[in-house]
């Protein structure tokens, strides 16, 4: 069973627009991580935010974490067609990651 | 080190047969994880190792599944008496103990016919 829930399940935008994906979780966490998966491939680690952090940036990525609401968001700015992929949040619980169901992002050129 | 390697990439097997998958993690990583992923879903945790010790196994995991990491390096995942419901992508990942991010392999896609 999955820990987190992601919203929306699917998102379709035009190149150049921003994409926002949200993740909610249920239990206390050590950190929250975001991963990307291209069709039929393994996952790639994008960014990690610790439970005592509220916001983190990496290139065109911005992640926020609200531990009081048990939620996180991933913002991809100035999207590109190459950003088309599935995006998963994962929470670190007792030494292992528990993944959400993911958001499927489609960026149209 | 080129990352996490999984072998084979694809496996088609008949129901009732046993299958074994191999994972070679990044050599400096002492943690190794197995996940299962079906279409449209996120990866589901199966089990993980720290060095050669299996620290946790999902309660959802049937007794037909077993994993080993005999020398704390590569790992194998065996499924006995496969069922059609075992058809999925099996993903292996490795990390350091501080878990600042997993490195995933490309996965083994299992099809049970």
mmCIF file of N, CA and C in Angstrom, chain A:
data_model
loop_
_atom_site.group_PDB
_atom_site.id
_atom_site.type_symbol
_atom_site.label_atom_id
_atom_site.label_comp_id
_atom_site.label_asym_id
_atom_site.label_seq_id
_atom_site.Cartn_x
_atom_site.Cartn_y
_atom_site.Cartn_z
ATOM 1 N N UNK A 1 0.853 -1.185 0.000
ATOM 2 C CA UNK A 1 0.000 0.000 0.000
ATOM 3 C C UNK A 1 0.883 1.226 0.000
ATOM 4 N N UNK A 2 0.420 2.286 -0.618
ATOM 5 C CA UNK A 2 1.202 3.496 -0.743
ATOM 6 C C UNK A 2 0.890 4.425 0.404
ATOM 7 N N UNK A 3 1.855 5.200 0.790
ATOM 8 C CA UNK A 3 1.709 6.137 1.882
ATOM 9 C C UNK A 3 1.109 7.447 1.408
ATOM 10 N N UNK A 4 1.642 7.949 0.305
ATOM 11 C CA UNK A 4 1.266 9.291 -0.093
ATOM 12 C C UNK A 4 0.238 9.287 -1.190
ATOM 13 N N UNK A 5 -0.400 10.428 -1.313
ATOM 14 C CA UNK A 5 -1.324 10.619 -2.419
ATOM 15 C C UNK A 5 -0.879 11.848 -3.172
ATOM 16 N N UNK A 6 -0.924 11.770 -4.485
ATOM 17 C CA UNK A 6 -0.474 12.886 -5.286
ATOM 18 C C UNK A 6 -1.614 13.449 -6.097
ATOM 19 N N UNK A 7 -1.495 14.717 -6.342
ATOM 20 C CA UNK A 7 -2.561 15.453 -7.015
ATOM 21 C C UNK A 7 -1.920 16.509 -7.909
ATOM 22 N N UNK A 8 -2.304 16.626 -9.178
ATOM 23 C CA UNK A 8 -3.281 15.760 -9.841
ATOM 24 C C UNK A 8 -2.657 14.426 -10.261
ATOM 25 N N UNK A 9 -3.475 13.487 -10.699
ATOM 26 C CA UNK A 9 -2.940 12.229 -11.211
ATOM 27 C C UNK A 9 -2.301 12.441 -12.575
ATOM 28 N N UNK A 10 -2.853 13.398 -13.339
ATOM 29 C CA UNK A 10 -2.302 13.706 -14.656
ATOM 30 C C UNK A 10 -2.387 15.201 -14.882
ATOM 31 N N UNK A 11 -1.387 15.737 -15.591
ATOM 32 C CA UNK A 11 -1.311 17.172 -15.849
ATOM 33 C C UNK A 11 -0.758 17.377 -17.246
ATOM 34 N N UNK A 12 -1.461 18.179 -18.033
ATOM 35 C CA UNK A 12 -1.017 18.466 -19.393
ATOM 36 C C UNK A 12 -0.865 19.968 -19.558
ATOM 37 N N UNK A 13 0.326 20.415 -19.954
ATOM 38 C CA UNK A 13 0.581 21.850 -20.081
ATOM 39 C C UNK A 13 1.349 22.122 -21.372
ATOM 40 N N UNK A 14 1.461 23.396 -21.730
ATOM 41 C CA UNK A 14 2.245 23.809 -22.878
ATOM 42 C C UNK A 14 3.673 24.116 -22.437
ATOM 43 N N UNK A 15 4.591 23.912 -23.333
ATOM 44 C CA UNK A 15 5.989 24.247 -23.085
ATOM 45 C C UNK A 15 6.095 25.706 -22.633
ATOM 46 N N UNK A 16 6.913 25.939 -21.625
ATOM 47 C CA UNK A 16 7.085 27.292 -21.113
ATOM 48 C C UNK A 16 6.233 27.590 -19.895
ATOM 49 N N UNK A 17 5.157 26.848 -19.719
ATOM 50 C CA UNK A 17 4.298 27.039 -18.542
ATOM 51 C C UNK A 17 4.939 26.364 -17.327
ATOM 52 N N UNK A 18 4.423 26.739 -16.149
ATOM 53 C CA UNK A 18 4.876 26.093 -14.916
ATOM 54 C C UNK A 18 3.975 24.912 -14.583
ATOM 55 N N UNK A 19 4.551 23.915 -13.945
ATOM 56 C CA UNK A 19 3.795 22.729 -13.528
ATOM 57 C C UNK A 19 3.909 22.581 -12.022
ATOM 58 N N UNK A 20 2.784 22.394 -11.366
ATOM 59 C CA UNK A 20 2.773 22.196 -9.916
ATOM 60 C C UNK A 20 2.127 20.866 -9.586
ATOM 61 N N UNK A 21 2.820 20.084 -8.788
ATOM 62 C CA UNK A 21 2.315 18.788 -8.333
ATOM 63 C C UNK A 21 2.317 18.773 -6.817
ATOM 64 N N UNK A 22 1.295 18.164 -6.239
ATOM 65 C CA UNK A 22 1.153 18.144 -4.792
ATOM 66 C C UNK A 22 1.189 16.726 -4.263
ATOM 67 N N UNK A 23 1.647 16.612 -3.024
ATOM 68 C CA UNK A 23 1.790 15.305 -2.391
ATOM 69 C C UNK A 23 1.338 15.426 -0.952
ATOM 70 N N UNK A 24 0.530 14.483 -0.504
ATOM 71 C CA UNK A 24 0.145 14.443 0.907
ATOM 72 C C UNK A 24 0.579 13.108 1.489
ATOM 73 N N UNK A 25 0.889 13.102 2.769
ATOM 74 C CA UNK A 25 1.330 11.883 3.430
ATOM 75 C C UNK A 25 0.681 11.790 4.793
ATOM 76 N N UNK A 26 0.877 10.648 5.467
ATOM 77 C CA UNK A 26 0.063 10.394 6.650
ATOM 78 C C UNK A 26 0.827 10.358 7.968
ATOM 79 N N UNK A 27 2.101 10.012 7.932
ATOM 80 C CA UNK A 27 2.816 9.836 9.198
ATOM 81 C C UNK A 27 4.004 10.783 9.295
ATOM 82 N N UNK A 28 4.660 10.791 10.447
ATOM 83 C CA UNK A 28 5.859 11.624 10.609
ATOM 84 C C UNK A 28 6.959 11.130 9.681
ATOM 85 N N UNK A 29 7.768 12.070 9.211
ATOM 86 C CA UNK A 29 8.801 11.714 8.249
ATOM 87 C C UNK A 29 10.147 12.295 8.653
ATOM 88 N N UNK A 30 11.214 11.709 8.147
ATOM 89 C CA UNK A 30 12.554 12.273 8.302
ATOM 90 C C UNK A 30 12.854 13.245 7.172
ATOM 91 N N UNK A 31 12.467 12.842 5.982
ATOM 92 C CA UNK A 31 12.613 13.711 4.831
ATOM 93 C C UNK A 31 11.624 13.290 3.767
ATOM 94 N N UNK A 32 11.467 14.130 2.769
ATOM 95 C CA UNK A 32 10.585 13.834 1.642
ATOM 96 C C UNK A 32 11.398 14.048 0.372
ATOM 97 N N UNK A 33 11.254 13.132 -0.557
ATOM 98 C CA UNK A 33 12.044 13.197 -1.783
ATOM 99 C C UNK A 33 11.127 13.148 -2.997
ATOM 100 N N UNK A 34 11.572 13.744 -4.075
ATOM 101 C CA UNK A 34 10.851 13.689 -5.339
ATOM 102 C C UNK A 34 11.706 12.969 -6.375
ATOM 103 N N UNK A 35 11.032 12.130 -7.150
ATOM 104 C CA UNK A 35 11.677 11.341 -8.192
ATOM 105 C C UNK A 35 10.929 11.516 -9.498
ATOM 106 N N UNK A 36 11.654 11.289 -10.567
ATOM 107 C CA UNK A 36 11.087 11.352 -11.908
ATOM 108 C C UNK A 36 11.295 9.995 -12.567
ATOM 109 N N UNK A 37 10.305 9.584 -13.387
ATOM 110 C CA UNK A 37 10.417 8.318 -14.094
ATOM 111 C C UNK A 37 9.937 8.508 -15.517
ATOM 112 N N UNK A 38 10.834 8.253 -16.450
ATOM 113 C CA UNK A 38 10.435 8.213 -17.850
ATOM 114 C C UNK A 38 9.847 6.837 -18.127
ATOM 115 N N UNK A 39 8.996 6.763 -19.129
ATOM 116 C CA UNK A 39 8.218 5.567 -19.400
ATOM 117 C C UNK A 39 9.077 4.316 -19.448
ATOM 118 N N UNK A 40 8.725 3.337 -18.595
ATOM 119 C CA UNK A 40 9.399 2.052 -18.624
ATOM 120 C C UNK A 40 10.808 2.029 -18.098
ATOM 121 N N UNK A 41 11.219 3.091 -17.435
ATOM 122 C CA UNK A 41 12.600 3.153 -16.921
ATOM 123 C C UNK A 41 12.609 3.233 -15.406
ATOM 124 N N UNK A 42 13.819 3.226 -14.842
ATOM 125 C CA UNK A 42 13.963 3.403 -13.405
ATOM 126 C C UNK A 42 13.728 4.843 -13.000
ATOM 127 N N UNK A 43 13.632 5.052 -11.707
ATOM 128 C CA UNK A 43 13.382 6.389 -11.184
ATOM 129 C C UNK A 43 14.694 7.148 -10.990
ATOM 130 N N UNK A 44 14.605 8.465 -11.132
ATOM 131 C CA UNK A 44 15.765 9.332 -10.957
ATOM 132 C C UNK A 44 15.476 10.308 -9.825
ATOM 133 N N UNK A 45 16.391 10.389 -8.880
ATOM 134 C CA UNK A 45 16.235 11.292 -7.746
ATOM 135 C C UNK A 45 16.360 12.734 -8.205
ATOM 136 N N UNK A 46 15.392 13.576 -7.801
ATOM 137 C CA UNK A 46 15.410 14.988 -8.187
ATOM 138 C C UNK A 46 15.866 15.877 -7.036
ATOM 139 N N UNK A 47 15.228 15.749 -5.894
ATOM 140 C CA UNK A 47 15.471 16.696 -4.811
ATOM 141 C C UNK A 47 14.980 16.095 -3.503
ATOM 142 N N UNK A 48 15.632 16.474 -2.413
ATOM 143 C CA UNK A 48 15.269 16.015 -1.073
ATOM 144 C C UNK A 48 15.036 17.233 -0.192
ATOM 145 N N UNK A 49 14.003 17.188 0.621
ATOM 146 C CA UNK A 49 13.760 18.249 1.598
ATOM 147 C C UNK A 49 13.588 17.594 2.961
ATOM 148 N N UNK A 50 14.305 18.115 3.949
ATOM 149 C CA UNK A 50 14.270 17.525 5.277
ATOM 150 C C UNK A 50 13.071 18.062 6.060
ATOM 151 N N UNK A 51 12.731 17.364 7.108
ATOM 152 C CA UNK A 51 11.519 17.710 7.858
ATOM 153 C C UNK A 51 11.625 19.084 8.532
ATOM 154 N N UNK A 52 12.851 19.588 8.735
ATOM 155 C CA UNK A 52 13.007 20.907 9.355
ATOM 156 C C UNK A 52 13.183 22.023 8.331
ATOM 157 N N UNK A 53 13.015 21.689 7.052
ATOM 158 C CA UNK A 53 13.099 22.682 5.989
ATOM 159 C C UNK A 53 11.708 22.983 5.443
ATOM 160 N N UNK A 54 11.540 24.175 4.919
ATOM 161 C CA UNK A 54 10.227 24.563 4.379
ATOM 162 C C UNK A 54 10.242 24.718 2.872
ATOM 163 N N UNK A 55 11.415 25.056 2.320
ATOM 164 C CA UNK A 55 11.490 25.283 0.879
ATOM 165 C C UNK A 55 12.905 24.966 0.415
ATOM 166 N N UNK A 56 12.980 24.453 -0.814
ATOM 167 C CA UNK A 56 14.282 24.137 -1.369
ATOM 168 C C UNK A 56 14.231 24.321 -2.886
ATOM 169 N N UNK A 57 15.350 24.767 -3.463
ATOM 170 C CA UNK A 57 15.404 25.007 -4.899
ATOM 171 C C UNK A 57 16.539 24.195 -5.496
ATOM 172 N N UNK A 58 16.325 23.763 -6.738
ATOM 173 C CA UNK A 58 17.381 23.118 -7.511
ATOM 174 C C UNK A 58 17.096 23.386 -8.981
ATOM 175 N N UNK A 59 17.856 24.313 -9.574
ATOM 176 C CA UNK A 59 17.611 24.659 -10.971
ATOM 177 C C UNK A 59 16.193 25.161 -11.175
ATOM 178 N N UNK A 60 15.442 24.509 -12.059
ATOM 179 C CA UNK A 60 14.058 24.923 -12.316
ATOM 180 C C UNK A 60 13.051 24.290 -11.350
ATOM 181 N N UNK A 61 13.544 23.575 -10.370
ATOM 182 C CA UNK A 61 12.681 22.892 -9.405
ATOM 183 C C UNK A 61 12.594 23.681 -8.104
ATOM 184 N N UNK A 62 11.369 23.738 -7.569
ATOM 185 C CA UNK A 62 11.167 24.332 -6.247
ATOM 186 C C UNK A 62 10.261 23.399 -5.462
ATOM 187 N N UNK A 63 10.708 23.009 -4.301
ATOM 188 C CA UNK A 63 9.928 22.106 -3.453
ATOM 189 C C UNK A 63 9.590 22.818 -2.153
ATOM 190 N N UNK A 64 8.362 22.632 -1.710
ATOM 191 C CA UNK A 64 7.956 23.137 -0.396
ATOM 192 C C UNK A 64 7.478 21.971 0.456
ATOM 193 N N UNK A 65 7.569 22.154 1.745
ATOM 194 C CA UNK A 65 7.124 21.133 2.690
ATOM 195 C C UNK A 65 6.397 21.804 3.840
ATOM 196 N N UNK A 66 5.206 21.334 4.125
ATOM 197 C CA UNK A 66 4.420 21.818 5.257
ATOM 198 C C UNK A 66 4.136 20.618 6.151
ATOM 199 N N UNK A 67 4.916 20.464 7.207
ATOM 200 C CA UNK A 67 4.755 19.282 8.059
ATOM 201 C C UNK A 67 3.475 19.350 8.882
ATOM 202 N N UNK A 68 2.962 20.557 9.130
ATOM 203 C CA UNK A 68 1.709 20.658 9.893
ATOM 204 C C UNK A 68 0.535 20.140 9.078
ATOM 205 N N UNK A 69 0.614 20.308 7.770
ATOM 206 C CA UNK A 69 -0.446 19.810 6.879
ATOM 207 C C UNK A 69 -0.061 18.482 6.241
ATOM 208 N N UNK A 70 1.138 18.006 6.541
ATOM 209 C CA UNK A 70 1.648 16.764 5.941
ATOM 210 C C UNK A 70 1.509 16.823 4.420
ATOM 211 N N UNK A 71 2.069 17.865 3.847
ATOM 212 C CA UNK A 71 1.968 18.002 2.401
ATOM 213 C C UNK A 71 3.227 18.646 1.835
ATOM 214 N N UNK A 72 3.452 18.393 0.543
ATOM 215 C CA UNK A 72 4.582 18.954 -0.175
ATOM 216 C C UNK A 72 4.135 19.298 -1.579
ATOM 217 N N UNK A 73 4.835 20.238 -2.200
ATOM 218 C CA UNK A 73 4.556 20.532 -3.589
ATOM 219 C C UNK A 73 5.858 20.620 -4.354
ATOM 220 N N UNK A 74 5.776 20.251 -5.622
ATOM 221 C CA UNK A 74 6.906 20.347 -6.540
ATOM 222 C C UNK A 74 6.489 21.277 -7.672
ATOM 223 N N UNK A 75 7.264 22.327 -7.870
ATOM 224 C CA UNK A 75 7.020 23.273 -8.956
ATOM 225 C C UNK A 75 8.146 23.147 -9.962
ATOM 226 N N UNK A 76 7.784 22.939 -11.220
ATOM 227 C CA UNK A 76 8.757 22.960 -12.306
ATOM 228 C C UNK A 76 8.469 24.224 -13.116
ATOM 229 N N UNK A 77 9.430 25.111 -13.172
ATOM 230 C CA UNK A 77 9.214 26.361 -13.893
ATOM 231 C C UNK A 77 9.693 26.238 -15.339
ATOM 232 N N UNK A 78 9.089 27.050 -16.210
ATOM 233 C CA UNK A 78 9.490 27.106 -17.619
ATOM 234 C C UNK A 78 9.650 25.706 -18.196
ATOM 235 N N UNK A 79 8.575 24.943 -18.159
ATOM 236 C CA UNK A 79 8.649 23.528 -18.531
ATOM 237 C C UNK A 79 9.090 23.347 -19.982
ATOM 238 N N UNK A 80 9.667 22.156 -20.217
ATOM 239 C CA UNK A 80 10.142 21.788 -21.546
ATOM 240 C C UNK A 80 9.518 20.459 -21.921
ATOM 241 N N UNK A 81 9.462 20.161 -23.203
ATOM 242 C CA UNK A 81 8.907 18.873 -23.640
ATOM 243 C C UNK A 81 9.651 17.709 -22.981
ATOM 244 N N UNK A 82 10.937 17.893 -22.731
ATOM 245 C CA UNK A 82 11.742 16.832 -22.114
ATOM 246 C C UNK A 82 11.371 16.578 -20.653
ATOM 247 N N UNK A 83 10.564 17.453 -20.055
ATOM 248 C CA UNK A 83 10.104 17.232 -18.676
ATOM 249 C C UNK A 83 8.965 16.221 -18.625
ATOM 250 N N UNK A 84 8.443 15.835 -19.774
ATOM 251 C CA UNK A 84 7.361 14.848 -19.822
ATOM 252 C C UNK A 84 7.815 13.558 -19.159
ATOM 253 N N UNK A 85 7.095 13.164 -18.101
ATOM 254 C CA UNK A 85 7.486 11.995 -17.295
ATOM 255 C C UNK A 85 6.450 11.832 -16.187
ATOM 256 N N UNK A 86 6.644 10.796 -15.383
ATOM 257 C CA UNK A 86 5.864 10.654 -14.153
ATOM 258 C C UNK A 86 6.727 11.124 -12.986
ATOM 259 N N UNK A 87 6.086 11.809 -12.050
ATOM 260 C CA UNK A 87 6.797 12.367 -10.900
ATOM 261 C C UNK A 87 6.206 11.772 -9.628
ATOM 262 N N UNK A 88 7.089 11.310 -8.749
ATOM 263 C CA UNK A 88 6.661 10.647 -7.519
ATOM 264 C C UNK A 88 7.261 11.346 -6.312
ATOM 265 N N UNK A 89 6.442 11.502 -5.284
ATOM 266 C CA UNK A 89 7.003 11.897 -3.996
ATOM 267 C C UNK A 89 7.212 10.633 -3.173
ATOM 268 N N UNK A 90 8.160 10.697 -2.263
ATOM 269 C CA UNK A 90 8.472 9.543 -1.423
ATOM 270 C C UNK A 90 8.875 10.042 -0.053
ATOM 271 N N UNK A 91 8.359 9.393 0.976
ATOM 272 C CA UNK A 91 8.692 9.788 2.337
ATOM 273 C C UNK A 91 9.600 8.744 2.966
ATOM 274 N N UNK A 92 10.584 9.246 3.685
ATOM 275 C CA UNK A 92 11.548 8.383 4.375
ATOM 276 C C UNK A 92 10.932 7.953 5.699
ATOM 277 N N UNK A 93 10.653 6.675 5.802
ATOM 278 C CA UNK A 93 10.033 6.150 7.014
ATOM 279 C C UNK A 93 10.830 4.946 7.490
ATOM 280 N N UNK A 94 11.483 5.102 8.607
ATOM 281 C CA UNK A 94 12.198 3.971 9.209
ATOM 282 C C UNK A 94 13.237 3.364 8.301
ATOM 283 N N UNK A 95 13.913 4.200 7.526
ATOM 284 C CA UNK A 95 15.018 3.707 6.710
ATOM 285 C C UNK A 95 14.658 3.329 5.303
ATOM 286 N N UNK A 96 13.388 3.372 4.961
ATOM 287 C CA UNK A 96 12.998 3.048 3.594
ATOM 288 C C UNK A 96 12.071 4.133 3.059
ATOM 289 N N UNK A 97 12.003 4.230 1.716
ATOM 290 C CA UNK A 97 11.124 5.207 1.087
ATOM 291 C C UNK A 97 9.784 4.565 0.753
ATOM 292 N N UNK A 98 8.729 5.306 1.029
ATOM 293 C CA UNK A 98 7.380 4.906 0.659
ATOM 294 C C UNK A 98 6.906 5.908 -0.382
ATOM 295 N N UNK A 99 6.511 5.399 -1.546
ATOM 296 C CA UNK A 99 6.185 6.247 -2.683
ATOM 297 C C UNK A 99 4.688 6.491 -2.810
ATOM 298 N N UNK A 100 4.367 7.659 -3.367
ATOM 299 C CA UNK A 100 3.002 7.948 -3.762
ATOM 300 C C UNK A 100 2.702 7.331 -5.123
ATOM 301 N N UNK A 101 1.497 7.596 -5.609
ATOM 302 C CA UNK A 101 1.066 6.984 -6.869
ATOM 303 C C UNK A 101 1.525 7.766 -8.086
ATOM 304 N N UNK A 102 1.990 8.985 -7.868
ATOM 305 C CA UNK A 102 2.600 9.731 -8.951
ATOM 306 C C UNK A 102 1.670 10.659 -9.699
ATOM 307 N N UNK A 103 2.284 11.633 -10.351
ATOM 308 C CA UNK A 103 1.604 12.547 -11.267
ATOM 309 C C UNK A 103 2.234 12.374 -12.628
ATOM 310 N N UNK A 104 1.388 12.131 -13.622
ATOM 311 C CA UNK A 104 1.885 11.990 -14.985
ATOM 312 C C UNK A 104 1.835 13.360 -15.670
ATOM 313 N N UNK A 105 3.006 13.888 -15.975
ATOM 314 C CA UNK A 105 3.099 15.213 -16.583
ATOM 315 C C UNK A 105 3.367 15.096 -18.074
ATOM 316 N N UNK A 106 2.574 15.812 -18.854
ATOM 317 C CA UNK A 106 2.782 15.873 -20.296
ATOM 318 C C UNK A 106 2.995 17.325 -20.681
ATOM 319 N N UNK A 107 4.142 17.619 -21.289
ATOM 320 C CA UNK A 107 4.454 18.973 -21.721
ATOM 321 C C UNK A 107 4.439 18.982 -23.245
ATOM 322 N N UNK A 108 3.527 19.752 -23.797
ATOM 323 C CA UNK A 108 3.349 19.775 -25.251
ATOM 324 C C UNK A 108 4.175 20.899 -25.868
ATOM 325 N N UNK A 109 4.920 20.584 -26.934
ATOM 326 C CA UNK A 109 5.769 21.607 -27.561
ATOM 327 C C UNK A 109 4.949 22.633 -28.327
#
